[in-house]
Amino acid sequence: MGKRKNAANADGGAAAAMPLPLPPLLRTLLSSLFTTASENSFLLPPLTYKLLQTLRFIILTFYLFLLRFIPSIFFVDKYEDAVKFNNHKFYDNKYSHDARNDTAIGRALSQLLSALNDIPVSSRKYEVVRSLTEKIIDDNHLDGVPSLREVNRVALSGAFGRALRQLEGKVVEREEEVEDGGEYYRVMKRRIWWVVRLVRWRMRGGEGGLDGVPAEKLAAELVWMVKKMVDCGCVDEAIRRWAAASNLGFLALSADPRLQTSLVKLTAFLFKEAKDFGADEIEESKMKQCMQVKLKMLQVWLPLLCRASNGVDAPSLSINERTELERVLEGIIEGFEQEKQEQVLSLWLHHFTHCSSSDWPNLHSCYARWCCKSRKQLLLLSEN
């Protein structure tokens, strides 16, 4: 019995193992070892360069060994405590839900939406989970009960924010993996990223597999969620979150063309929904907040529309969709005061003229009208 208990304690401890944080000094040294030899190899004698490469390889291999195996020796003493710890961490991280949605049906919907983000589309379980999720959302909305509609709003808003964070993380990882460098550097970096993914996977309790789902799948999932939010009358939260995703908007400019296509479609859809955003507001302060969200959304995502409208095999949007979105963009821009219009149109002109592969969106009429109004304002000031 004593041996069994000790074995159980060891298993529980291994399951509850947590990776140790990397000290800043060690992180700085490792970064220097990665870059110094590659950047200054032409300044070093051949023998010194080979010695430095060998030393770097030994240190990195030892670091990967520590990162992979040492955390497993730090474990919870009691098997029961380890089980409680893992169950608590798994539930909180993987199926987190808003405190305002702390009901049985709310927790169930949040759990389904979280699982839907993590299941690959190729899995036969994906359609099962998605159909069940859609049924719950539709039933909650069609019942017409305010509390059930609130369940949909809070669950969809939380799932949209979670998927958006996952997507940004995927794009960041992809950008770092394709950075230029020597062959040795790229191989070692791939190994380290594999270990980093392993550590993240263990911290999430095995959520989503080691590699997770591709960024394109998450982008398509966001499109589906936004459409559901529109059906449920709660798309305002998606518009705010999309306007605040400035880091993702910047990374999207150099992302994979297929991912850009999905992001362009989602951006176009949200711009159409944002056209009347805040139209029902009565308080002046809330109206200003809505206008600020629209301005931020234009500043973040207008460059992507200018640079990624061609798509891969076909244009990201059809001719009718492009024409409609141009009218929507012009309507949103002309709703601002002259100074804000200048900010947006200057941004559009910069990206429109510097992108040789695209001539859309064409806002020259809106730009001409702004110039005409600015000229009239100057004449009025001169007369006074």
Coordinates of N, CA and C in Angstrom, one line a residue, residues 31-227:
S31 N 19.5 34.9 -25.7 CA 19.3 35.7 -26.9 C 20.5 36.1 -27.5
S32 N 21.5 36.5 -26.7 CA 22.8 36.9 -27.3 C 23.5 35.8 -28.0
L33 N 23.4 34.6 -27.4 CA 24.1 33.5 -28.0 C 23.4 33.1 -29.3
F34 N 22.1 33.4 -29.4 CA 21.4 33.1 -30.7 C 21.8 34.0 -31.8
T35 N 22.1 35.3 -31.5 CA 22.3 36.2 -32.5 C 23.7 36.6 -32.8
T36 N 24.6 36.5 -31.8 CA 25.9 37.0 -32.0 C 26.7 36.3 -33.1
A37 N 26.7 35.0 -33.0 CA 27.4 34.2 -34.0 C 26.9 34.4 -35.4
S38 N 25.6 34.4 -35.6 CA 25.0 34.6 -36.9 C 25.2 35.9 -37.5
E39 N 25.2 37.0 -36.7 CA 25.3 38.3 -37.2 C 26.8 38.7 -37.5
N40 N 27.7 38.1 -36.7 CA 29.1 38.6 -36.8 C 30.0 37.4 -37.2
S41 N 29.5 36.4 -37.9 CA 30.3 35.3 -38.2 C 31.4 35.7 -39.2
F42 N 31.2 36.7 -40.0 CA 32.2 37.1 -41.0 C 33.4 37.8 -40.3
L43 N 33.2 38.2 -39.0 CA 34.3 38.9 -38.3 C 35.2 37.9 -37.5
L44 N 34.7 36.7 -37.4 CA 35.4 35.7 -36.5 C 36.2 34.7 -37.3
P45 N 37.4 34.3 -36.8 CA 38.2 33.2 -37.4 C 37.3 32.0 -37.5
P46 N 37.6 31.1 -38.4 CA 36.8 29.9 -38.6 C 36.8 29.0 -37.3
L47 N 37.9 28.8 -36.7 CA 38.0 28.0 -35.5 C 37.2 28.6 -34.3
T48 N 37.3 29.9 -34.1 CA 36.5 30.6 -33.1 C 35.0 30.5 -33.3
Y49 N 34.7 30.7 -34.6 CA 33.2 30.6 -34.9 C 32.7 29.2 -34.7
K50 N 33.4 28.1 -35.0 CA 33.0 26.8 -34.7 C 32.9 26.5 -33.3
L51 N 33.8 27.0 -32.5 CA 33.8 26.8 -31.0 C 32.6 27.5 -30.4
L52 N 32.3 28.7 -30.9 CA 31.1 29.5 -30.4 C 29.8 28.8 -30.8
Q53 N 29.8 28.2 -32.0 CA 28.6 27.5 -32.4 C 28.4 26.2 -31.5
T54 N 29.5 25.5 -31.2 CA 29.4 24.3 -30.4 C 29.0 24.7 -29.0
L55 N 29.5 25.8 -28.4 CA 29.2 26.2 -27.1 C 27.7 26.6 -27.0
R56 N 27.3 27.3 -28.1 CA 25.8 27.7 -28.1 C 24.9 26.5 -28.2
F57 N 25.3 25.5 -29.0 CA 24.5 24.3 -29.1 C 24.4 23.6 -27.7
I58 N 25.5 23.5 -27.0 CA 25.6 22.8 -25.7 C 24.7 23.5 -24.7
I59 N 24.8 24.8 -24.7 CA 24.0 25.6 -23.7 C 22.5 25.5 -24.0
L60 N 22.1 25.6 -25.3 CA 20.7 25.5 -25.7 C 20.2 24.1 -25.4
T61 N 21.0 23.0 -25.7 CA 20.5 21.7 -25.4 C 20.3 21.5 -23.9
F62 N 21.2 22.0 -23.1 CA 21.1 21.9 -21.7 C 19.9 22.6 -21.2
Y63 N 19.6 23.8 -21.7 CA 18.5 24.6 -21.4 C 17.2 23.9 -21.7
L64 N 17.1 23.3 -22.9 CA 15.9 22.5 -23.3 C 15.7 21.4 -22.4
F65 N 16.8 20.7 -22.0 CA 16.6 19.6 -21.0 C 16.1 20.0 -19.7
L66 N 16.6 21.2 -19.2 CA 16.1 21.7 -17.9 C 14.6 22.1 -18.0
L67 N 14.3 22.8 -19.1 CA 12.9 23.2 -19.3 C 11.9 22.1 -19.4
R68 N 12.4 21.0 -20.0 CA 11.5 19.8 -20.2 C 11.3 18.9 -19.0
F69 N 12.4 18.7 -18.2 CA 12.4 17.7 -17.2 C 12.4 18.2 -15.8
I70 N 13.1 19.3 -15.5 CA 13.2 19.7 -14.1 C 11.8 20.1 -13.5
P71 N 10.8 20.7 -14.2 CA 9.6 21.0 -13.6 C 8.8 19.8 -13.0
S72 N 9.1 18.6 -13.6 CA 8.4 17.5 -13.1 C 8.8 17.0 -11.7
I73 N 9.9 17.6 -11.1 CA 10.2 17.2 -9.8 C 9.5 18.0 -8.7
F74 N 8.9 19.1 -9.2 CA 8.1 19.9 -8.2 C 6.7 19.5 -8.3
F75 N 6.2 18.8 -7.3 CA 4.9 18.2 -7.3 C 4.1 18.4 -6.0
V76 N 2.8 18.3 -6.1 CA 2.0 18.4 -4.9 C 2.1 17.1 -4.1
D77 N 2.2 17.3 -2.7 CA 2.5 16.2 -1.9 C 1.4 15.1 -1.9
K78 N 0.2 15.5 -1.9 CA -0.9 14.6 -1.7 C -1.6 14.4 -3.0
Y79 N -2.0 13.1 -3.3 CA -2.6 12.8 -4.6 C -4.0 13.5 -4.7
E80 N -4.7 13.5 -3.6 CA -6.0 14.2 -3.6 C -5.9 15.6 -3.9
D81 N -4.9 16.3 -3.4 CA -4.7 17.7 -3.7 C -4.3 17.9 -5.1
A82 N -3.6 17.0 -5.7 CA -3.2 17.1 -7.1 C -4.4 17.0 -8.0
V83 N -5.3 16.1 -7.7 CA -6.5 15.9 -8.5 C -7.3 17.1 -8.4
K84 N -7.5 17.7 -7.2 CA -8.3 18.9 -7.1 C -7.7 20.1 -7.8
F85 N -6.4 20.2 -7.7 CA -5.6 21.3 -8.4 C -5.8 21.2 -9.9
N86 N -5.6 20.0 -10.5 CA -5.8 19.9 -11.9 C -7.2 20.1 -12.4
N87 N -8.2 19.6 -11.7 CA -9.6 19.8 -12.1 C -9.9 21.2 -12.0
H88 N -9.5 21.9 -11.0 CA -9.8 23.4 -10.8 C -9.1 24.2 -12.0
K89 N -7.8 23.9 -12.3 CA -7.1 24.6 -13.3 C -7.8 24.3 -14.7
F90 N -8.1 23.1 -14.9 CA -8.7 22.7 -16.2 C -10.0 23.4 -16.4
Y91 N -10.8 23.5 -15.4 CA -12.2 24.1 -15.6 C -12.0 25.6 -15.7
D92 N -11.2 26.2 -14.9 CA -11.1 27.7 -15.0 C -10.5 28.1 -16.2
N93 N -9.4 27.5 -16.7 CA -8.7 28.0 -17.9 C -9.4 27.6 -19.2
K94 N -9.9 26.4 -19.3 CA -10.5 25.9 -20.5 C -11.9 26.4 -20.8
Y95 N -12.7 26.4 -19.7 CA -14.1 26.6 -19.8 C -14.5 27.8 -18.9
S96 N -13.7 28.9 -19.0 CA -14.0 30.1 -18.2 C -15.3 30.7 -18.7
H97 N -16.0 31.3 -17.7 CA -17.3 32.0 -18.1 C -17.4 33.2 -17.3
D98 N -18.2 34.2 -17.8 CA -18.4 35.4 -17.1 C -19.2 35.2 -15.8
A99 N -18.9 36.0 -14.8 CA -19.7 35.8 -13.5 C -21.1 36.2 -13.7
R100 N -21.4 37.1 -14.7 CA -22.8 37.4 -14.9 C -23.6 36.3 -15.6
N101 N -22.9 35.3 -16.0 CA -23.5 34.2 -16.8 C -23.4 32.9 -16.0
D102 N -23.3 33.0 -14.6 CA -23.1 31.8 -13.8 C -24.4 31.0 -13.6
T103 N -24.9 30.4 -14.6 CA -26.0 29.6 -14.6 C -25.7 28.3 -15.3
A104 N -26.5 27.2 -15.1 CA -26.2 26.0 -15.7 C -26.1 26.1 -17.3
I105 N -27.1 26.7 -17.8 CA -27.2 26.8 -19.3 C -26.1 27.7 -19.8
G106 N -25.7 28.8 -19.0 CA -24.6 29.7 -19.4 C -23.3 29.0 -19.4
R107 N -23.0 28.1 -18.3 CA -21.8 27.4 -18.3 C -21.7 26.4 -19.4
A108 N -22.8 25.7 -19.7 CA -22.8 24.8 -20.8 C -22.5 25.4 -22.1
L109 N -23.1 26.6 -22.4 CA -22.8 27.3 -23.7 C -21.4 27.7 -23.7
S110 N -20.9 28.3 -22.6 CA -19.5 28.7 -22.6 C -18.5 27.5 -22.9
Q111 N -18.8 26.4 -22.3 CA -18.0 25.2 -22.5 C -18.0 24.7 -23.9
L112 N -19.2 24.7 -24.5 CA -19.4 24.3 -25.9 C -18.6 25.3 -26.9
L113 N -18.7 26.5 -26.6 CA -18.0 27.5 -27.5 C -16.5 27.4 -27.3
S114 N -16.0 27.1 -26.1 CA -14.6 26.9 -25.9 C -14.1 25.7 -26.6
A115 N -14.9 24.6 -26.5 CA -14.5 23.3 -27.2 C -14.5 23.5 -28.7
L116 N -15.5 24.3 -29.2 CA -15.6 24.5 -30.7 C -14.4 25.2 -31.2
N117 N -13.8 26.1 -30.5 CA -12.6 26.8 -30.9 C -11.4 25.9 -31.0
D118 N -11.4 24.8 -30.2 CA -10.2 24.0 -30.1 C -10.3 22.7 -30.9
I119 N -11.4 22.3 -31.4 CA -11.6 21.1 -32.2 C -11.2 21.4 -33.7
P120 N -10.3 20.7 -34.3 CA -10.1 20.9 -35.7 C -11.3 20.6 -36.6
V121 N -11.4 21.3 -37.7 CA -12.6 21.2 -38.5 C -12.6 19.7 -39.1
S122 N -11.4 19.1 -39.3 CA -11.4 17.8 -39.9 C -11.9 16.7 -38.9
S123 N -12.0 17.0 -37.7 CA -12.5 16.0 -36.7 C -14.0 15.8 -36.9
R124 N -14.5 14.6 -36.8 CA -15.9 14.2 -36.9 C -16.7 14.8 -35.7
K125 N -16.0 15.2 -34.6 CA -16.7 15.7 -33.5 C -17.1 17.2 -33.7
Y126 N -16.4 17.9 -34.6 CA -16.6 19.3 -34.8 C -18.1 19.6 -35.2
E127 N -18.6 18.9 -36.1 CA -20.0 19.2 -36.5 C -21.0 18.9 -35.4
V128 N -20.7 17.8 -34.6 CA -21.6 17.5 -33.5 C -21.6 18.6 -32.5
V129 N -20.4 19.1 -32.1 CA -20.4 20.2 -31.1 C -21.0 21.5 -31.7
R130 N -20.7 21.8 -33.0 CA -21.2 23.0 -33.6 C -22.7 23.0 -33.7
S131 N -23.3 21.9 -34.1 CA -24.8 21.8 -34.3 C -25.4 22.0 -32.9
L132 N -24.8 21.4 -31.9 CA -25.4 21.5 -30.5 C -25.3 22.9 -30.0
T133 N -24.2 23.6 -30.3 CA -24.0 25.0 -29.9 C -25.0 25.9 -30.6
E134 N -25.2 25.7 -31.9 CA -26.2 26.5 -32.6 C -27.6 26.3 -32.1
K135 N -27.9 25.1 -31.8 CA -29.3 24.8 -31.3 C -29.5 25.5 -30.0
I136 N -28.5 25.5 -29.1 CA -28.7 26.2 -27.8 C -28.9 27.7 -28.0
I137 N -28.0 28.2 -28.8 CA -28.1 29.7 -29.1 C -29.4 30.1 -29.7
D138 N -29.8 29.3 -30.7 CA -31.1 29.6 -31.4 C -32.3 29.5 -30.4
D139 N -32.3 28.4 -29.6 CA -33.4 28.2 -28.7 C -33.4 29.3 -27.7
N140 N -32.3 29.7 -27.2 CA -32.3 30.8 -26.2 C -32.8 32.1 -26.8
H141 N -32.5 32.4 -28.0 CA -32.9 33.6 -28.7 C -34.4 33.6 -29.0
L142 N -34.9 32.4 -29.5 CA -36.3 32.3 -30.0 C -37.2 32.3 -28.8
D143 N -36.8 31.9 -27.6 CA -37.7 31.9 -26.5 C -38.1 33.3 -26.1
G144 N -37.3 34.3 -26.4 CA -37.6 35.6 -26.1 C -37.5 36.1 -24.7
V145 N -36.9 35.2 -23.9 CA -36.8 35.6 -22.4 C -35.5 36.4 -22.3
P146 N -35.6 37.5 -21.6 CA -34.4 38.4 -21.5 C -33.2 37.7 -20.8
S147 N -33.4 36.9 -19.8 CA -32.3 36.2 -19.2 C -31.6 35.2 -20.1
L148 N -32.4 34.5 -21.0 CA -31.7 33.6 -21.9 C -31.0 34.3 -23.0
R149 N -31.5 35.5 -23.4 CA -30.8 36.3 -24.4 C -29.5 36.9 -23.8
E150 N -29.6 37.2 -22.5 CA -28.3 37.6 -21.8 C -27.3 36.5 -21.8
V151 N -27.8 35.3 -21.6 CA -26.8 34.1 -21.6 C -26.1 34.1 -22.9
N152 N -26.8 34.2 -24.0 CA -26.2 34.2 -25.4 C -25.2 35.4 -25.5
R153 N -25.6 36.6 -25.1 CA -24.8 37.7 -25.2 C -23.4 37.6 -24.5
V154 N -23.5 37.2 -23.2 CA -22.3 37.1 -22.4 C -21.4 35.9 -22.9
A155 N -22.0 34.8 -23.3 CA -21.2 33.6 -23.7 C -20.6 33.9 -25.0
L156 N -21.3 34.5 -26.0 CA -20.7 34.8 -27.3 C -19.6 35.9 -27.2
S157 N -19.8 36.8 -26.3 CA -18.8 37.9 -26.2 C -17.6 37.3 -25.6
G158 N -17.7 36.5 -24.6 CA -16.5 35.8 -24.0 C -15.8 34.9 -25.0
A159 N -16.5 34.2 -25.8 CA -15.9 33.3 -26.8 C -15.2 34.1 -27.9
F160 N -15.8 35.2 -28.3 CA -15.2 36.0 -29.3 C -13.9 36.6 -28.8
G161 N -13.9 37.1 -27.6 CA -12.6 37.6 -27.0 C -11.5 36.5 -26.9
R162 N -11.9 35.3 -26.5 CA -11.0 34.2 -26.3 C -10.4 33.8 -27.7
A163 N -11.3 33.7 -28.7 CA -10.8 33.3 -30.0 C -9.9 34.4 -30.6
L164 N -10.2 35.6 -30.3 CA -9.4 36.8 -30.8 C -8.0 36.7 -30.2
R165 N -7.9 36.4 -29.0 CA -6.6 36.3 -28.3 C -5.8 35.1 -28.9
Q166 N -6.5 34.0 -29.1 CA -5.9 32.8 -29.7 C -5.3 33.1 -31.1
L167 N -6.1 33.8 -31.9 CA -5.7 34.2 -33.2 C -4.5 35.1 -33.2
E168 N -4.5 36.1 -32.4 CA -3.3 36.9 -32.3 C -2.1 36.2 -31.9
G169 N -2.2 35.3 -30.9 CA -1.1 34.4 -30.5 C -0.6 33.6 -31.6
K170 N -1.5 33.0 -32.4 CA -1.1 32.2 -33.6 C -0.3 33.0 -34.6
V171 N -0.8 34.2 -34.9 CA -0.1 35.1 -35.9 C 1.2 35.5 -35.4
V172 N 1.3 35.8 -34.1 CA 2.6 36.2 -33.5 C 3.6 35.0 -33.6
E173 N 3.2 33.8 -33.3 CA 4.1 32.6 -33.4 C 4.5 32.4 -34.8
R174 N 3.6 32.6 -35.8 CA 3.9 32.3 -37.2 C 4.9 33.4 -37.7
E175 N 4.8 34.6 -37.2 CA 5.7 35.7 -37.6 C 7.1 35.4 -37.1
E176 N 7.2 35.0 -35.8 CA 8.5 34.7 -35.3 C 9.2 33.5 -35.9
E177 N 8.4 32.5 -36.3 CA 8.9 31.3 -36.9 C 9.5 31.5 -38.3
V178 N 9.0 32.5 -39.0 CA 9.5 32.8 -40.4 C 10.5 33.9 -40.5
E179 N 11.0 34.4 -39.4 CA 12.0 35.4 -39.4 C 13.3 34.9 -40.2
D180 N 14.0 35.8 -40.9 CA 15.2 35.4 -41.6 C 16.3 35.1 -40.6
G181 N 17.2 34.2 -41.1 CA 18.3 33.8 -40.3 C 19.0 32.6 -41.0
G182 N 20.1 32.2 -40.4 CA 20.8 31.1 -40.9 C 20.1 29.8 -40.7
E183 N 20.5 28.7 -41.4 CA 19.8 27.4 -41.3 C 20.0 26.9 -39.8
Y184 N 21.1 27.0 -39.2 CA 21.3 26.5 -37.9 C 20.4 27.3 -36.9
Y185 N 20.3 28.6 -37.1 CA 19.4 29.4 -36.3 C 18.0 29.0 -36.4
R186 N 17.5 28.7 -37.6 CA 16.1 28.3 -37.8 C 15.8 27.0 -37.2
V187 N 16.8 26.0 -37.4 CA 16.5 24.7 -36.8 C 16.4 24.8 -35.3
M188 N 17.3 25.5 -34.6 CA 17.3 25.6 -33.2 C 16.0 26.4 -32.7
K189 N 15.6 27.4 -33.5 CA 14.4 28.1 -33.1 C 13.2 27.2 -33.2
R190 N 13.1 26.4 -34.2 CA 12.0 25.5 -34.3 C 11.9 24.5 -33.1
R191 N 13.1 24.1 -32.7 CA 13.2 23.2 -31.5 C 12.7 23.9 -30.3
I192 N 13.1 25.1 -30.1 CA 12.7 25.8 -28.9 C 11.2 26.1 -28.9
W193 N 10.7 26.5 -30.1 CA 9.2 26.7 -30.2 C 8.5 25.5 -29.9
W194 N 9.0 24.3 -30.3 CA 8.3 23.1 -30.0 C 8.2 22.9 -28.5
V195 N 9.3 23.2 -27.8 CA 9.3 23.1 -26.3 C 8.3 24.1 -25.7
V196 N 8.4 25.3 -26.2 CA 7.5 26.3 -25.7 C 6.0 25.9 -25.9
R197 N 5.7 25.4 -27.0 CA 4.3 24.9 -27.2 C 4.0 23.8 -26.3
L198 N 5.0 22.9 -26.0 CA 4.7 21.8 -25.0 C 4.4 22.4 -23.7
V199 N 5.2 23.3 -23.2 CA 5.0 23.9 -21.9 C 3.6 24.6 -21.8
R200 N 3.3 25.4 -22.9 CA 2.0 26.0 -22.9 C 0.8 25.0 -22.9
W201 N 1.0 23.9 -23.6 CA 0.0 22.8 -23.6 C -0.1 22.2 -22.2
R202 N 1.0 22.0 -21.5 CA 0.9 21.5 -20.2 C 0.2 22.5 -19.2
M203 N 0.5 23.8 -19.4 CA -0.1 24.8 -18.5 C -1.6 24.9 -18.7
R204 N -2.1 24.6 -20.0 CA -3.5 24.6 -20.3 C -4.2 23.3 -20.0
G205 N -3.4 22.3 -19.4 CA -4.0 21.1 -19.1 C -4.3 20.2 -20.3
G206 N -3.5 20.3 -21.3 CA -3.6 19.5 -22.6 C -4.7 20.1 -23.5
E207 N -4.9 21.4 -23.4 CA -6.0 22.0 -24.2 C -5.6 22.1 -25.7
G208 N -6.4 21.5 -26.6 CA -6.2 21.8 -28.0 C -5.1 21.1 -28.7
G209 N -4.4 20.2 -28.0 CA -3.2 19.5 -28.7 C -2.0 20.4 -28.7
L210 N -0.9 19.8 -29.1 CA 0.4 20.5 -29.0 C 0.4 21.6 -30.0
D211 N -0.1 21.4 -31.2 CA 0.0 22.4 -32.2 C -1.3 23.3 -32.3
G212 N -2.4 22.8 -31.6 CA -3.6 23.6 -31.6 C -4.2 23.6 -33.0
V213 N -5.0 24.6 -33.2 CA -5.7 24.7 -34.5 C -5.1 25.8 -35.3
P214 N -5.1 25.8 -36.7 CA -4.5 26.8 -37.5 C -5.2 28.2 -37.3
A215 N -4.4 29.2 -37.6 CA -5.0 30.6 -37.5 C -6.2 30.8 -38.4
E216 N -6.1 30.2 -39.6 CA -7.2 30.3 -40.6 C -8.5 29.8 -40.0
K217 N -8.4 28.7 -39.3 CA -9.6 28.1 -38.7 C -10.2 29.0 -37.6
L218 N -9.4 29.7 -36.8 CA -9.8 30.6 -35.8 C -10.5 31.8 -36.4
A219 N -9.9 32.3 -37.6 CA -10.5 33.4 -38.2 C -11.9 33.1 -38.8
A220 N -12.0 31.9 -39.4 CA -13.4 31.5 -39.8 C -14.3 31.3 -38.7
E221 N -13.8 30.9 -37.5 CA -14.7 30.7 -36.3 C -15.2 32.1 -35.9
L222 N -14.3 33.1 -36.0 CA -14.7 34.4 -35.6 C -15.9 35.0 -36.5
V223 N -15.8 34.7 -37.8 CA -16.8 35.1 -38.7 C -18.1 34.4 -38.3
W224 N -18.1 33.1 -38.0 CA -19.3 32.4 -37.6 C -19.9 33.0 -36.3
M225 N -19.0 33.4 -35.3 CA -19.5 33.9 -34.1 C -20.1 35.3 -34.3
V226 N -19.5 36.1 -35.1 CA -20.0 37.4 -35.4 C -21.4 37.4 -36.0
K227 N -21.6 36.4 -36.9 CA -23.0 36.3 -37.5 C -24.0 35.9 -36.5

